Coordinates of C-alpha atoms in Angstrom, one line a residue:
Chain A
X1074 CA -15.0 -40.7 39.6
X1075 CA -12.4 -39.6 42.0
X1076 CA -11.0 -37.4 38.7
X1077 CA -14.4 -35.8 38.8
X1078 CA -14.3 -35.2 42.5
X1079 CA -10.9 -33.6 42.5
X1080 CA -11.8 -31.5 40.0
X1081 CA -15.1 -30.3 41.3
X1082 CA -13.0 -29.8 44.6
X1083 CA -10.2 -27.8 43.0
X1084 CA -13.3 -25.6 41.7
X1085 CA -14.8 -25.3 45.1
X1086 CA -11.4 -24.4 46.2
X1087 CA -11.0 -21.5 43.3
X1088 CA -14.6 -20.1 44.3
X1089 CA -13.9 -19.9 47.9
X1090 CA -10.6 -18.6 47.6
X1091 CA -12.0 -15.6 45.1
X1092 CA -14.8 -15.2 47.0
X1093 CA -12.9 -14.7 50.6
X1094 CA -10.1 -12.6 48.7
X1095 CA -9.7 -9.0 48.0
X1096 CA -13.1 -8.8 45.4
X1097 CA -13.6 -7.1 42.9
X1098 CA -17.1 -6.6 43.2
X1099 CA -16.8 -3.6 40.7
X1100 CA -17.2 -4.2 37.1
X1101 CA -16.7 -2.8 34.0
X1102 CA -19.0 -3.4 30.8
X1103 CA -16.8 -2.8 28.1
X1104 CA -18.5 -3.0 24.5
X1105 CA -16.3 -3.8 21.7
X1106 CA -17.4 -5.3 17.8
X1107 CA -15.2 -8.7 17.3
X1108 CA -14.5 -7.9 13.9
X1109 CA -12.0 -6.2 13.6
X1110 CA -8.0 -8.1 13.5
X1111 CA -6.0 -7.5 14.7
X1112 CA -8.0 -4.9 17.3
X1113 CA -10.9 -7.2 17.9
X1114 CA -11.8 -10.4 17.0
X1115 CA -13.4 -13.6 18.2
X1116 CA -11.2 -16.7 17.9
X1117 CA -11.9 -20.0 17.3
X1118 CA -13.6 -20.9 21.1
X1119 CA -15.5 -17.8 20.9
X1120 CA -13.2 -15.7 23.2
X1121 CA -12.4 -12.1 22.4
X1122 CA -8.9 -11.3 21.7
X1123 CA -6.9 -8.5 20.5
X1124 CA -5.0 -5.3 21.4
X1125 CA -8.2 -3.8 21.7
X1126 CA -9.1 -6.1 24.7
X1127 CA -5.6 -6.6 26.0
X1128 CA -5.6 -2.6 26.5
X1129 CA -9.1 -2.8 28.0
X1130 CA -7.8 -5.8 30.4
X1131 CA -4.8 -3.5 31.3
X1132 CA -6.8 -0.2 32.1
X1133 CA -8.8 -2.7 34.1
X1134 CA -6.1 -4.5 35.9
X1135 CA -4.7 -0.9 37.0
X1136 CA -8.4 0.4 38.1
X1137 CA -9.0 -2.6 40.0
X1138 CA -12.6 -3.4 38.4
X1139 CA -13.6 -6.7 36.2
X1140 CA -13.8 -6.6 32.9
X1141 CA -17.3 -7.6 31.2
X1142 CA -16.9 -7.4 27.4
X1143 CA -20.1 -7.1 25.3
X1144 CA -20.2 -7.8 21.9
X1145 CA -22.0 -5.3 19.9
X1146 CA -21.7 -5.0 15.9
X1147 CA -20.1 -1.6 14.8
X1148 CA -23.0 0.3 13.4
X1149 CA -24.9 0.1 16.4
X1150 CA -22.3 0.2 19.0
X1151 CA -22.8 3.8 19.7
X1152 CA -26.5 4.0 20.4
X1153 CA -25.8 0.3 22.5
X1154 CA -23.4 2.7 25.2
X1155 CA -25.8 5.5 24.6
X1156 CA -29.2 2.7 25.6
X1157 CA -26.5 1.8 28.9
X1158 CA -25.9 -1.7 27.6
X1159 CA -22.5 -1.4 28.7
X1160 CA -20.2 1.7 30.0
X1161 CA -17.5 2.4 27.5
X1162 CA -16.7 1.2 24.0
X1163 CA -13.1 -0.1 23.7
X1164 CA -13.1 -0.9 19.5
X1165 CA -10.5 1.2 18.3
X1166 CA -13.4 4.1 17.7
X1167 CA -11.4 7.1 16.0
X1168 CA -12.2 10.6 17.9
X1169 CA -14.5 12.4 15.4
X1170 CA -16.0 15.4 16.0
X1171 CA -19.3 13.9 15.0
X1172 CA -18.9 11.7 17.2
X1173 CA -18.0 14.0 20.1
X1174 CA -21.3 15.2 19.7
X1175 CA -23.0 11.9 21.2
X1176 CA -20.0 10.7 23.7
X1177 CA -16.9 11.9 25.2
X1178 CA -13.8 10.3 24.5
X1179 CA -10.7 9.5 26.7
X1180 CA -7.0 10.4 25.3
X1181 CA -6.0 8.3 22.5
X1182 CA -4.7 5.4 23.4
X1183 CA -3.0 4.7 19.2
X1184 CA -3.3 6.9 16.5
X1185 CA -4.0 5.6 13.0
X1186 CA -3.8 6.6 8.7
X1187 CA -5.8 5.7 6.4
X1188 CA -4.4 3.8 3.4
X1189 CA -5.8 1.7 0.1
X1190 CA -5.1 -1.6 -0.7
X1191 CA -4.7 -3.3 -4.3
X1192 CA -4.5 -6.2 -5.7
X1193 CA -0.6 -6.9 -6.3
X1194 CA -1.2 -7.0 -10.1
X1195 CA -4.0 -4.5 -10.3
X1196 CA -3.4 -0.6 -11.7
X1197 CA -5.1 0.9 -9.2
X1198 CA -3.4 4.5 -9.0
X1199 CA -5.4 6.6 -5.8
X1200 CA -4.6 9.9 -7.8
X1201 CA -7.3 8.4 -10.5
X1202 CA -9.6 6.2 -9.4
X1203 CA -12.2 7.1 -12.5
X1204 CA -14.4 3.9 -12.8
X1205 CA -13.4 2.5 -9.8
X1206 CA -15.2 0.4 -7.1
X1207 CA -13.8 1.5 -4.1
X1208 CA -15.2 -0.3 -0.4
X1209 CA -14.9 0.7 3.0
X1210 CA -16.7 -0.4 6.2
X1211 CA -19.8 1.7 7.2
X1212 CA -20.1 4.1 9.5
X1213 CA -16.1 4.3 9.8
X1214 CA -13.9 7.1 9.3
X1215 CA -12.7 5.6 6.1
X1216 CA -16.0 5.5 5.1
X1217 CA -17.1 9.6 5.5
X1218 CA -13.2 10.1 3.9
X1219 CA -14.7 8.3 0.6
X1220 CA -18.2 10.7 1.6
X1221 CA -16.2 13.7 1.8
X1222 CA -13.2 13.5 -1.0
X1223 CA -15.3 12.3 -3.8
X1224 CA -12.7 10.3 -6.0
X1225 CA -14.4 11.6 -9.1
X1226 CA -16.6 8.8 -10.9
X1227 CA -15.6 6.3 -7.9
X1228 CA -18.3 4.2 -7.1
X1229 CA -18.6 3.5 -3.3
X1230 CA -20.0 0.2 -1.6
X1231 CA -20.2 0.2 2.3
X1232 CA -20.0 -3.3 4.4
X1233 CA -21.0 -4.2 7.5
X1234 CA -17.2 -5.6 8.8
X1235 CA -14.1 -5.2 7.6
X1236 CA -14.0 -8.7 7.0
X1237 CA -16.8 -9.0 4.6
X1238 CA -15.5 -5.9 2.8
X1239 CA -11.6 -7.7 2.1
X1240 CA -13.7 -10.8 1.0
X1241 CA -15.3 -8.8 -1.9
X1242 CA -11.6 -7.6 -2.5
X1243 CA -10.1 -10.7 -2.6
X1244 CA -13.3 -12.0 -5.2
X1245 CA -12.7 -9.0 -7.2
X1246 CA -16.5 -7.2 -6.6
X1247 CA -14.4 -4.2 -5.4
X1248 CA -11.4 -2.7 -7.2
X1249 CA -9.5 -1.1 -3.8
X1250 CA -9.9 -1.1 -0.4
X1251 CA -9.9 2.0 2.1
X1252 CA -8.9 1.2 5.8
X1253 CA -7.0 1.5 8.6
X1254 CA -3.7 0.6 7.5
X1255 CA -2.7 -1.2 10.9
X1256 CA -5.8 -3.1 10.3
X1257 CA -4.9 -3.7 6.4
X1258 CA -1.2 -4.7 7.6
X1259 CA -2.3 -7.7 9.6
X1260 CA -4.9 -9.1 6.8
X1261 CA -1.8 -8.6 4.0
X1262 CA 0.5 -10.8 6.9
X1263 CA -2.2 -13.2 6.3
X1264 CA -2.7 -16.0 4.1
X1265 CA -5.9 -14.4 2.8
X1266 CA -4.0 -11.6 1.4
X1267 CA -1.0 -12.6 0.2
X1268 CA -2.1 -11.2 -3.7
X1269 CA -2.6 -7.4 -2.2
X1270 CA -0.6 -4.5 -1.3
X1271 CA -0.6 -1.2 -0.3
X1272 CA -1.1 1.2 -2.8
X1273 CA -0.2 5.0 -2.6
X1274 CA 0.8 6.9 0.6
X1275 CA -0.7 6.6 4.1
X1276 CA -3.8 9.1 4.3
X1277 CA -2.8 10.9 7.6
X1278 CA -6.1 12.4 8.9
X1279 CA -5.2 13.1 12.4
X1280 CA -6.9 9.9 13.3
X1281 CA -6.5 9.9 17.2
X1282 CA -8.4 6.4 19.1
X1283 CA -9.7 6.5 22.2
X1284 CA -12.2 5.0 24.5
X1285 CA -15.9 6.2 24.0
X1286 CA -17.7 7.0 27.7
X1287 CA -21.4 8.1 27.5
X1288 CA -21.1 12.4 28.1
X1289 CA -21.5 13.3 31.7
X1290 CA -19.9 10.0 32.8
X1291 CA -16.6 12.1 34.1
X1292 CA -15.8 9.7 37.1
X1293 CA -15.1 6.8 34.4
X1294 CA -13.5 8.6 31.8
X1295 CA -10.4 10.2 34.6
X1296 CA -10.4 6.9 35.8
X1297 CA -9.5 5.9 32.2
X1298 CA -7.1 8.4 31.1
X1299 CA -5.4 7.8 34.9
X1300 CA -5.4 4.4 33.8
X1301 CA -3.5 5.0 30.6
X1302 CA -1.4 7.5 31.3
X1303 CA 0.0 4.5 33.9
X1304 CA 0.3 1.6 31.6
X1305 CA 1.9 3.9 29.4
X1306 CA 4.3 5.0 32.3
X1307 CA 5.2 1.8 33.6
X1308 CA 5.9 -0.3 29.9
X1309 CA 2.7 -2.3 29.6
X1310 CA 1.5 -0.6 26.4
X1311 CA 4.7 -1.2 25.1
X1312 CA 5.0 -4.6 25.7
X1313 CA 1.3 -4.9 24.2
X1314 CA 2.1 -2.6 21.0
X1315 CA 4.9 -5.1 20.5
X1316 CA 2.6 -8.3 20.5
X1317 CA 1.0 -7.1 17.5
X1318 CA 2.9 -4.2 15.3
X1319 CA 7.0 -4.2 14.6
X1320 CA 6.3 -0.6 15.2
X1321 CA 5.0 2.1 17.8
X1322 CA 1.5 3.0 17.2
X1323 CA 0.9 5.6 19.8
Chain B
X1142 CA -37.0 13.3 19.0
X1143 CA -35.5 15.0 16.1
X1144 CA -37.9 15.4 13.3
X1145 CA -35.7 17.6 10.7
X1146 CA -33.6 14.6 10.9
X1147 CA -36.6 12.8 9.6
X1148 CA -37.7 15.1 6.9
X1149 CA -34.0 16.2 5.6
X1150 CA -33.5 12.5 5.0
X1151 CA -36.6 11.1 4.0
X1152 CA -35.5 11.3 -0.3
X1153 CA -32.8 9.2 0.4
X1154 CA -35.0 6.8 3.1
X1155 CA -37.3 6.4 -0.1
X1156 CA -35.0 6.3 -2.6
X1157 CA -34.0 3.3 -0.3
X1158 CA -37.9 2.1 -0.6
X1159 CA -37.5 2.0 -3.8
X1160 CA -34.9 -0.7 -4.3
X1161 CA -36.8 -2.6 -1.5
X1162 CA -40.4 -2.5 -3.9
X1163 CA -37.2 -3.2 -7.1
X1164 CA -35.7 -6.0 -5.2
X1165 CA -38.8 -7.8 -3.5
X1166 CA -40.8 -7.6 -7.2
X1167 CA -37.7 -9.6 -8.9
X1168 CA -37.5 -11.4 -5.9
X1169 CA -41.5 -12.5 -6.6
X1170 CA -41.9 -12.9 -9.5
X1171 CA -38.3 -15.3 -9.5
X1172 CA -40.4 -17.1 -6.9
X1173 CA -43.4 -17.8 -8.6
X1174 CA -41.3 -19.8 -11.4
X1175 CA -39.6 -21.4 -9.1
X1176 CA -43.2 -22.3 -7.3
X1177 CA -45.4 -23.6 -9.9
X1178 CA -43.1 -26.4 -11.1
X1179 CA -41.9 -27.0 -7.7
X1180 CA -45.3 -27.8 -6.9
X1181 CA -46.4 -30.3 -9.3
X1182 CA -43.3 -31.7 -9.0
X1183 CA -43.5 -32.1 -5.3
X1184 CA -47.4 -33.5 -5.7
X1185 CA -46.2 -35.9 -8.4
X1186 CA -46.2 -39.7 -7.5
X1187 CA -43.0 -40.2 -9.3
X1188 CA -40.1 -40.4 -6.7
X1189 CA -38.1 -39.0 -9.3
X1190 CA -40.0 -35.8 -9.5
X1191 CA -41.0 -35.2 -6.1
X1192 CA -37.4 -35.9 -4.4
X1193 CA -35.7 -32.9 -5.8
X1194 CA -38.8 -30.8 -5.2
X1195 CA -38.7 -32.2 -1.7
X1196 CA -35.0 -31.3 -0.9
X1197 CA -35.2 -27.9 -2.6
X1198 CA -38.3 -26.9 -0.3
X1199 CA -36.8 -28.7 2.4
X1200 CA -33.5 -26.7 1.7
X1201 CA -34.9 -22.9 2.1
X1202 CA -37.5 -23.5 4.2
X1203 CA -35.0 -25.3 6.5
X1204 CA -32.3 -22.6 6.1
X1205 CA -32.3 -18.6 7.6
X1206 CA -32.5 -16.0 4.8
X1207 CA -29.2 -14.1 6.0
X1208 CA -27.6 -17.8 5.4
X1209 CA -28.7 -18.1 2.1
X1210 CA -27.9 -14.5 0.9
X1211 CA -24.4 -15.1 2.2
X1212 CA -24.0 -18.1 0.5
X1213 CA -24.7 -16.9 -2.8
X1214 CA -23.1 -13.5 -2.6
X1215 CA -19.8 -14.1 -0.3
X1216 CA -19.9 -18.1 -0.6
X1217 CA -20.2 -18.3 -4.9
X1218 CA -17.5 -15.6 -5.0
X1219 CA -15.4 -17.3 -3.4
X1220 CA -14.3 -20.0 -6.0
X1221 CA -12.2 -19.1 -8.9
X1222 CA -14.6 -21.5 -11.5
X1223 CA -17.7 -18.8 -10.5
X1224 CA -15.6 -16.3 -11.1
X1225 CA -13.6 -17.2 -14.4
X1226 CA -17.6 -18.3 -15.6
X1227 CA -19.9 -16.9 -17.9
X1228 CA -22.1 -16.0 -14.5
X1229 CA -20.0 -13.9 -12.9
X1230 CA -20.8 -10.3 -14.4
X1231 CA -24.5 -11.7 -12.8
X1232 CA -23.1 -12.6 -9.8
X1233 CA -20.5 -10.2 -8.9
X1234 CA -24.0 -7.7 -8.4
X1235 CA -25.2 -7.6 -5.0
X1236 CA -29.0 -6.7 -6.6
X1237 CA -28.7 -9.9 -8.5
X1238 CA -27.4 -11.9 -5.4
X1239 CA -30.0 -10.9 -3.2
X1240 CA -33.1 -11.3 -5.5
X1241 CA -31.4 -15.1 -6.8
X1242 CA -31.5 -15.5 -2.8
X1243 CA -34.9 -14.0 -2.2
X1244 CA -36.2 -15.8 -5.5
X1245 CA -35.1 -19.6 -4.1
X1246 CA -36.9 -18.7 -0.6
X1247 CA -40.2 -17.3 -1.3
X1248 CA -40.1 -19.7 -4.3
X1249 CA -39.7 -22.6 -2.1
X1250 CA -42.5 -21.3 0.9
X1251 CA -44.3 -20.5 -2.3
X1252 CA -44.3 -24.3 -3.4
X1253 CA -45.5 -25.8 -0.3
X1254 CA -48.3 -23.3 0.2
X1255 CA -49.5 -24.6 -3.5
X1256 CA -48.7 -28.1 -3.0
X1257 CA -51.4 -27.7 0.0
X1258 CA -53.7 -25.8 -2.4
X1259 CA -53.4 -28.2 -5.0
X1260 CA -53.9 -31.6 -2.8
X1261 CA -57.3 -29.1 -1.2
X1262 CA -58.8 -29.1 -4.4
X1263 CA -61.9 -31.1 -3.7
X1264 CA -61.9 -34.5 -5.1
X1265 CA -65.3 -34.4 -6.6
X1266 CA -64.2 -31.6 -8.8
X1267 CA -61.2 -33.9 -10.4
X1268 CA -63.5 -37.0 -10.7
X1269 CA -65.8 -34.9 -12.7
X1270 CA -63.1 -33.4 -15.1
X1271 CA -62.3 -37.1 -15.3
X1272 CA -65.9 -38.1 -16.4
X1273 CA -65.8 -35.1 -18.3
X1274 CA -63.0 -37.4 -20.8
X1275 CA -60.3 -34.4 -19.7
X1276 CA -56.8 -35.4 -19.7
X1277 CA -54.8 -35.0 -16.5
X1278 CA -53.0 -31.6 -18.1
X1279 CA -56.3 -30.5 -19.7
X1280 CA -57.9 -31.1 -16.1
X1281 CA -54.7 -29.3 -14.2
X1282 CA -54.9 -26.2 -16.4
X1283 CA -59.0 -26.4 -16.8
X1284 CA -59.9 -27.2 -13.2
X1285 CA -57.2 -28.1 -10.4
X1286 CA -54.6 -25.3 -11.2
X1287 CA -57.4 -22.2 -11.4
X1288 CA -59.2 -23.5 -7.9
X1289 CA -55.5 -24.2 -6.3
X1290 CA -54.4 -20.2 -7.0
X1291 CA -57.9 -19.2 -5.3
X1292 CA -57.4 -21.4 -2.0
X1293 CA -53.4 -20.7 -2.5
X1294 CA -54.7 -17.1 -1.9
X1295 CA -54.7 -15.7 1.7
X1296 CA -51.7 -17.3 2.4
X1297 CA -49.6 -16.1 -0.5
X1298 CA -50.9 -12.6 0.5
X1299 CA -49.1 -13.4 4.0
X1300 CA -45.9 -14.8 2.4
X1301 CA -46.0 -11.6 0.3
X1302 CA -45.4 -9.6 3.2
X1303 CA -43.2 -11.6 4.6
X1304 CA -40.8 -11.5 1.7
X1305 CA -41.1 -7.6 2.0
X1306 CA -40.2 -7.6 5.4
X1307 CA -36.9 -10.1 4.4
X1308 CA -36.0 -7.8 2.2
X1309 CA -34.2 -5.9 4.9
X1310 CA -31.2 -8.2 4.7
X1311 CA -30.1 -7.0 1.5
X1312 CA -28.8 -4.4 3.5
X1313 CA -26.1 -7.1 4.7
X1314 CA -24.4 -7.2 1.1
X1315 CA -24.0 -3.4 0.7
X1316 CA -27.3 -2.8 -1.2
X1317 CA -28.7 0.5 0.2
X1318 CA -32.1 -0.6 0.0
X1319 CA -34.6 1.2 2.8
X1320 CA -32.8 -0.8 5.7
X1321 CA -29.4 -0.6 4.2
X1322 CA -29.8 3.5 3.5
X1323 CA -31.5 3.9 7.2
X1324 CA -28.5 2.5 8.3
X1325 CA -25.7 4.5 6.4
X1326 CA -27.8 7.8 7.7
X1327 CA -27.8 6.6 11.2
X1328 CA -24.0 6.2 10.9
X1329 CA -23.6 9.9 9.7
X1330 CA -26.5 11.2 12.0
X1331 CA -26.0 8.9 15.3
X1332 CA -30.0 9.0 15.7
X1333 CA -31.0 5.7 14.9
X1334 CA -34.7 6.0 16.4
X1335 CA -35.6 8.5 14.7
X1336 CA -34.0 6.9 11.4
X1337 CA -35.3 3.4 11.9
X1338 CA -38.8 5.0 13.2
X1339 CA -39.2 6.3 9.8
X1340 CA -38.2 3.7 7.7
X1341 CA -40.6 1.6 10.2
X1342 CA -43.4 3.9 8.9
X1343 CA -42.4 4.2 5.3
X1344 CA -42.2 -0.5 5.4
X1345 CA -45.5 0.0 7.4
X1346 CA -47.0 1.8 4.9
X1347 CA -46.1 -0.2 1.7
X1348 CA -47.9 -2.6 4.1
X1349 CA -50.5 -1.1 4.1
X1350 CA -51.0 -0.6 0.4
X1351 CA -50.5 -4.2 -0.4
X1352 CA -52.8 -5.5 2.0
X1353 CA -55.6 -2.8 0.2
X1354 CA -54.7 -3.7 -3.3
X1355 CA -54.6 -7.7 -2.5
X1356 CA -57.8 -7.9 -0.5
X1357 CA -59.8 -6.2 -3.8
X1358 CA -57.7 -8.7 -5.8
X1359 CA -59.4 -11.6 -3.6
X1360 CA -62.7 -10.0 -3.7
X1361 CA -62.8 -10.1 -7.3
X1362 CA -61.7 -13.3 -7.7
X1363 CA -64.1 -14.6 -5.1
X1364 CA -67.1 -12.9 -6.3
X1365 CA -68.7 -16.0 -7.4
X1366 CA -69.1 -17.3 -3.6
X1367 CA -72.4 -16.1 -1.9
X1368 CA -71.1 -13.6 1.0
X1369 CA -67.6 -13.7 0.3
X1370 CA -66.9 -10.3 1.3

């Protein structure tokens, strides 16, 4: 009982404390997809985590507004910040020009190569992928790469998550995998693909991320790239690259 | 609102429409196997024949389609033993996965609706079959089974329709049926309501045709009831 009490008294405390405090009545509805490791993802109690969200929570931390995340799945995250349902997409979105055509973007906050993945024992040789079943996630960069370079008699299927398309690798439904490699790095860390490996060279497309803003919405997106440009400055991005890649991604 | 959009894509939107029709017809027909001896199974006094019946219906009536679809196509492929066996050129096929998935559901809403049908026949009917000195599978096939499909009817029209609209989550497993090819367009195009308007018209109107084409079906088969219209 008097557990209970403390408790609820310790809460009281926290409320009142936040609420007489400097506020921060401004927030930020950030929309991100939650499937995407090491970027995105949900973990086991349902919280989002990744360097996706740890760069939001920075560019939030320096602009003095609270972070709202909304989960949104990828193929429809566009049209969600396009229908308002939150004010900038924070998913590790590449800069396309297609793209640029429905939102603006901020300055890239990593840049990214494309590169297959293999089954260790499998002859999969990217030159000559005749016969091939090659996957990628829809609506993905990787994805119109596969649209636009037709590996000649490759067959193409498209998934909804990444995740679901490395399960097909893993039960053999798809020969290779095309994806981001810092994406494809972390899964072959894991347990789950300890019998894959790169195959070929990285894919370098000029693959820039950045933060999707609806067009128009200027105010937010300086905001932003003031934002970045300072957690850059002052070592937080490092520190945060570090958490999650051996290696500088910017 | 962006009609070229509409009309540049519309052969590969029905292109898409026709896996759907492929895909729900398999899906039926699957069903309808599945139904009839799930049925007089699940009708059958013998605890031993109803009790499976009962858990399958209970099963994929119980479940969501999505659930099920994953199960079979990420869940089977999952174990080496599905994979290593004679089933897995079968099962390694989304188009098979999804109409084995869509085949075990309708089949199993598709059981209960004739279970109903069956135990509606009206018990005069059986008695006189019975006094007639027909056997209970000469009176099933004779009597029960032919007035079960015409009260089964109306509702299997409905169930029809709904397997048609569940056919959308093939789309989840990489099929580009209508939903799953509306959805790769909208991720080149960035219009999705003009995309999913479409393919709203193009589900609406196989609909449509259904409905027409089962309502003559009923008509016919009802034409010995004074006013059935």
């Amino acid at each position: 009982m008097s557990l209970k009490t403390a408790a609820l008294a310790a809460v009281a405390a926290i409320v009142l404390l936040t609420a007489s405090g400097p506020t921060r009545a401004e927030t930020l509805r950030i929309g991100t997809e939650g499937a995407y490791p090491p970027f995105n993802q949900i973990d086991p109690s349902g919280e989002l985590i990744g360097f996706d969200i740890d760069i939001a929570q920075a560019l939030c931390d320096k602009m003095n507004v609270e972070c709202v995340f909304v989960r949104q799945d990828w193929d429809g995250i566009i049209p969600g910040l396009l229908a308002r349902k939150y004010d900038a997409i924070v998913a590790s979105m590449s800069i396309t020009e297609d793209r640029q055509q429905a939102v603006d973007f901020t300055d890239p906050y990593y840049s990214n190569k494309l590169r297959f993945v293999a089954a260790k024992n499998a002859k999969v040789d990217p030159d000559n992928l005749k016969g091939k079943v090659i996957g990628a996630q829809r609506a993905t960069i990787s994805a119109s790469y596969l649209e636009d370079h037709p590996f000649k008699g490759a067959k193409v299927k498209l998934y909804d998550t990444q995740e679901n398309a490395y399960l097909d690798l893993a039960s053999g439904r798809v020969d290779a995998i095309l994806a981001d490699r810092l994406v494809s790095y972390d899964w072959l860390e894991s347990d789950a693909g300890k019998n894959f490996a790169f195959v070929g060279e990285p894919i370098d497309i000029g693959d820039k991320i950045g933060i999707a803003v609806r067009k128009g919405d200027t105010k937010l997106l300086a905001r932003l790239n003031a934002a970045l440009a300072e957690i850059i400055a002052d070592g937080t991005y490092e520190e945060l690259n570090a958490k999650y890649f051996p290696f500088p991604i910017y | 609102m962006n009609f070229e959009v509409i009309v540049a894509n519309l052969p590969k939107l029905l292109e898409g429409a026709g896996l759907t029709l492929e895909l729900v017809a398999f899906g039926l027909v699957g069903g309808a196997a599945l139904a009839l001896p799930a049925a007089l199974m699940r009708v059958s006094p013998r605890w031993w024949l109803w009790a499976p019946a009962f858990a399958y219906i209970f099963f994929f009536r119980g479940t969501p389609l999505l659930v099920q679809i994953f199960l079979v196509y990420y869940g089977l492929g999952q174990f080496e033993a599905v994979r290593d066996s004679v089933l897995w050129p079968i099962l390694r096929e989304p188009f098979w996965c999804a109409i084995i998935a869509f085949a075990l559901n309708t089949g199993a809403y598709t059981a209960e609706i004739l279970r109903g049908a069956i135990q509606a026949v009206p018990v005069g009917e059986v008695e006189a079959a019975t006094a007639f000195g027909m056997s209970r599978t000469l009176s099933l096939r004779r009597i029960i089974l032919p007035r079960a499909f015409r009260i089964a009817l109306p509702a299997y029209g409905n169930e029809v329709i709904l397997m048609l609209k569940g056919s959308a989550l093939a789309s989840t497993i990489t099929l580009l049926d209508l939903t799953g090819m509306a959805r790769t367009i909208i991720a080149r195009t960035y219009m999705p309501v003009e995309i999913f308007l479409a393919a709203a018209l193009i589900y609406l109107g196989m609909t449509f045709v259904f409905v027409q084409l089962y309502r003559l079906l009923e008509r016919r088969l009802s034409r010995h009831v004074v006013g059935a219209r």
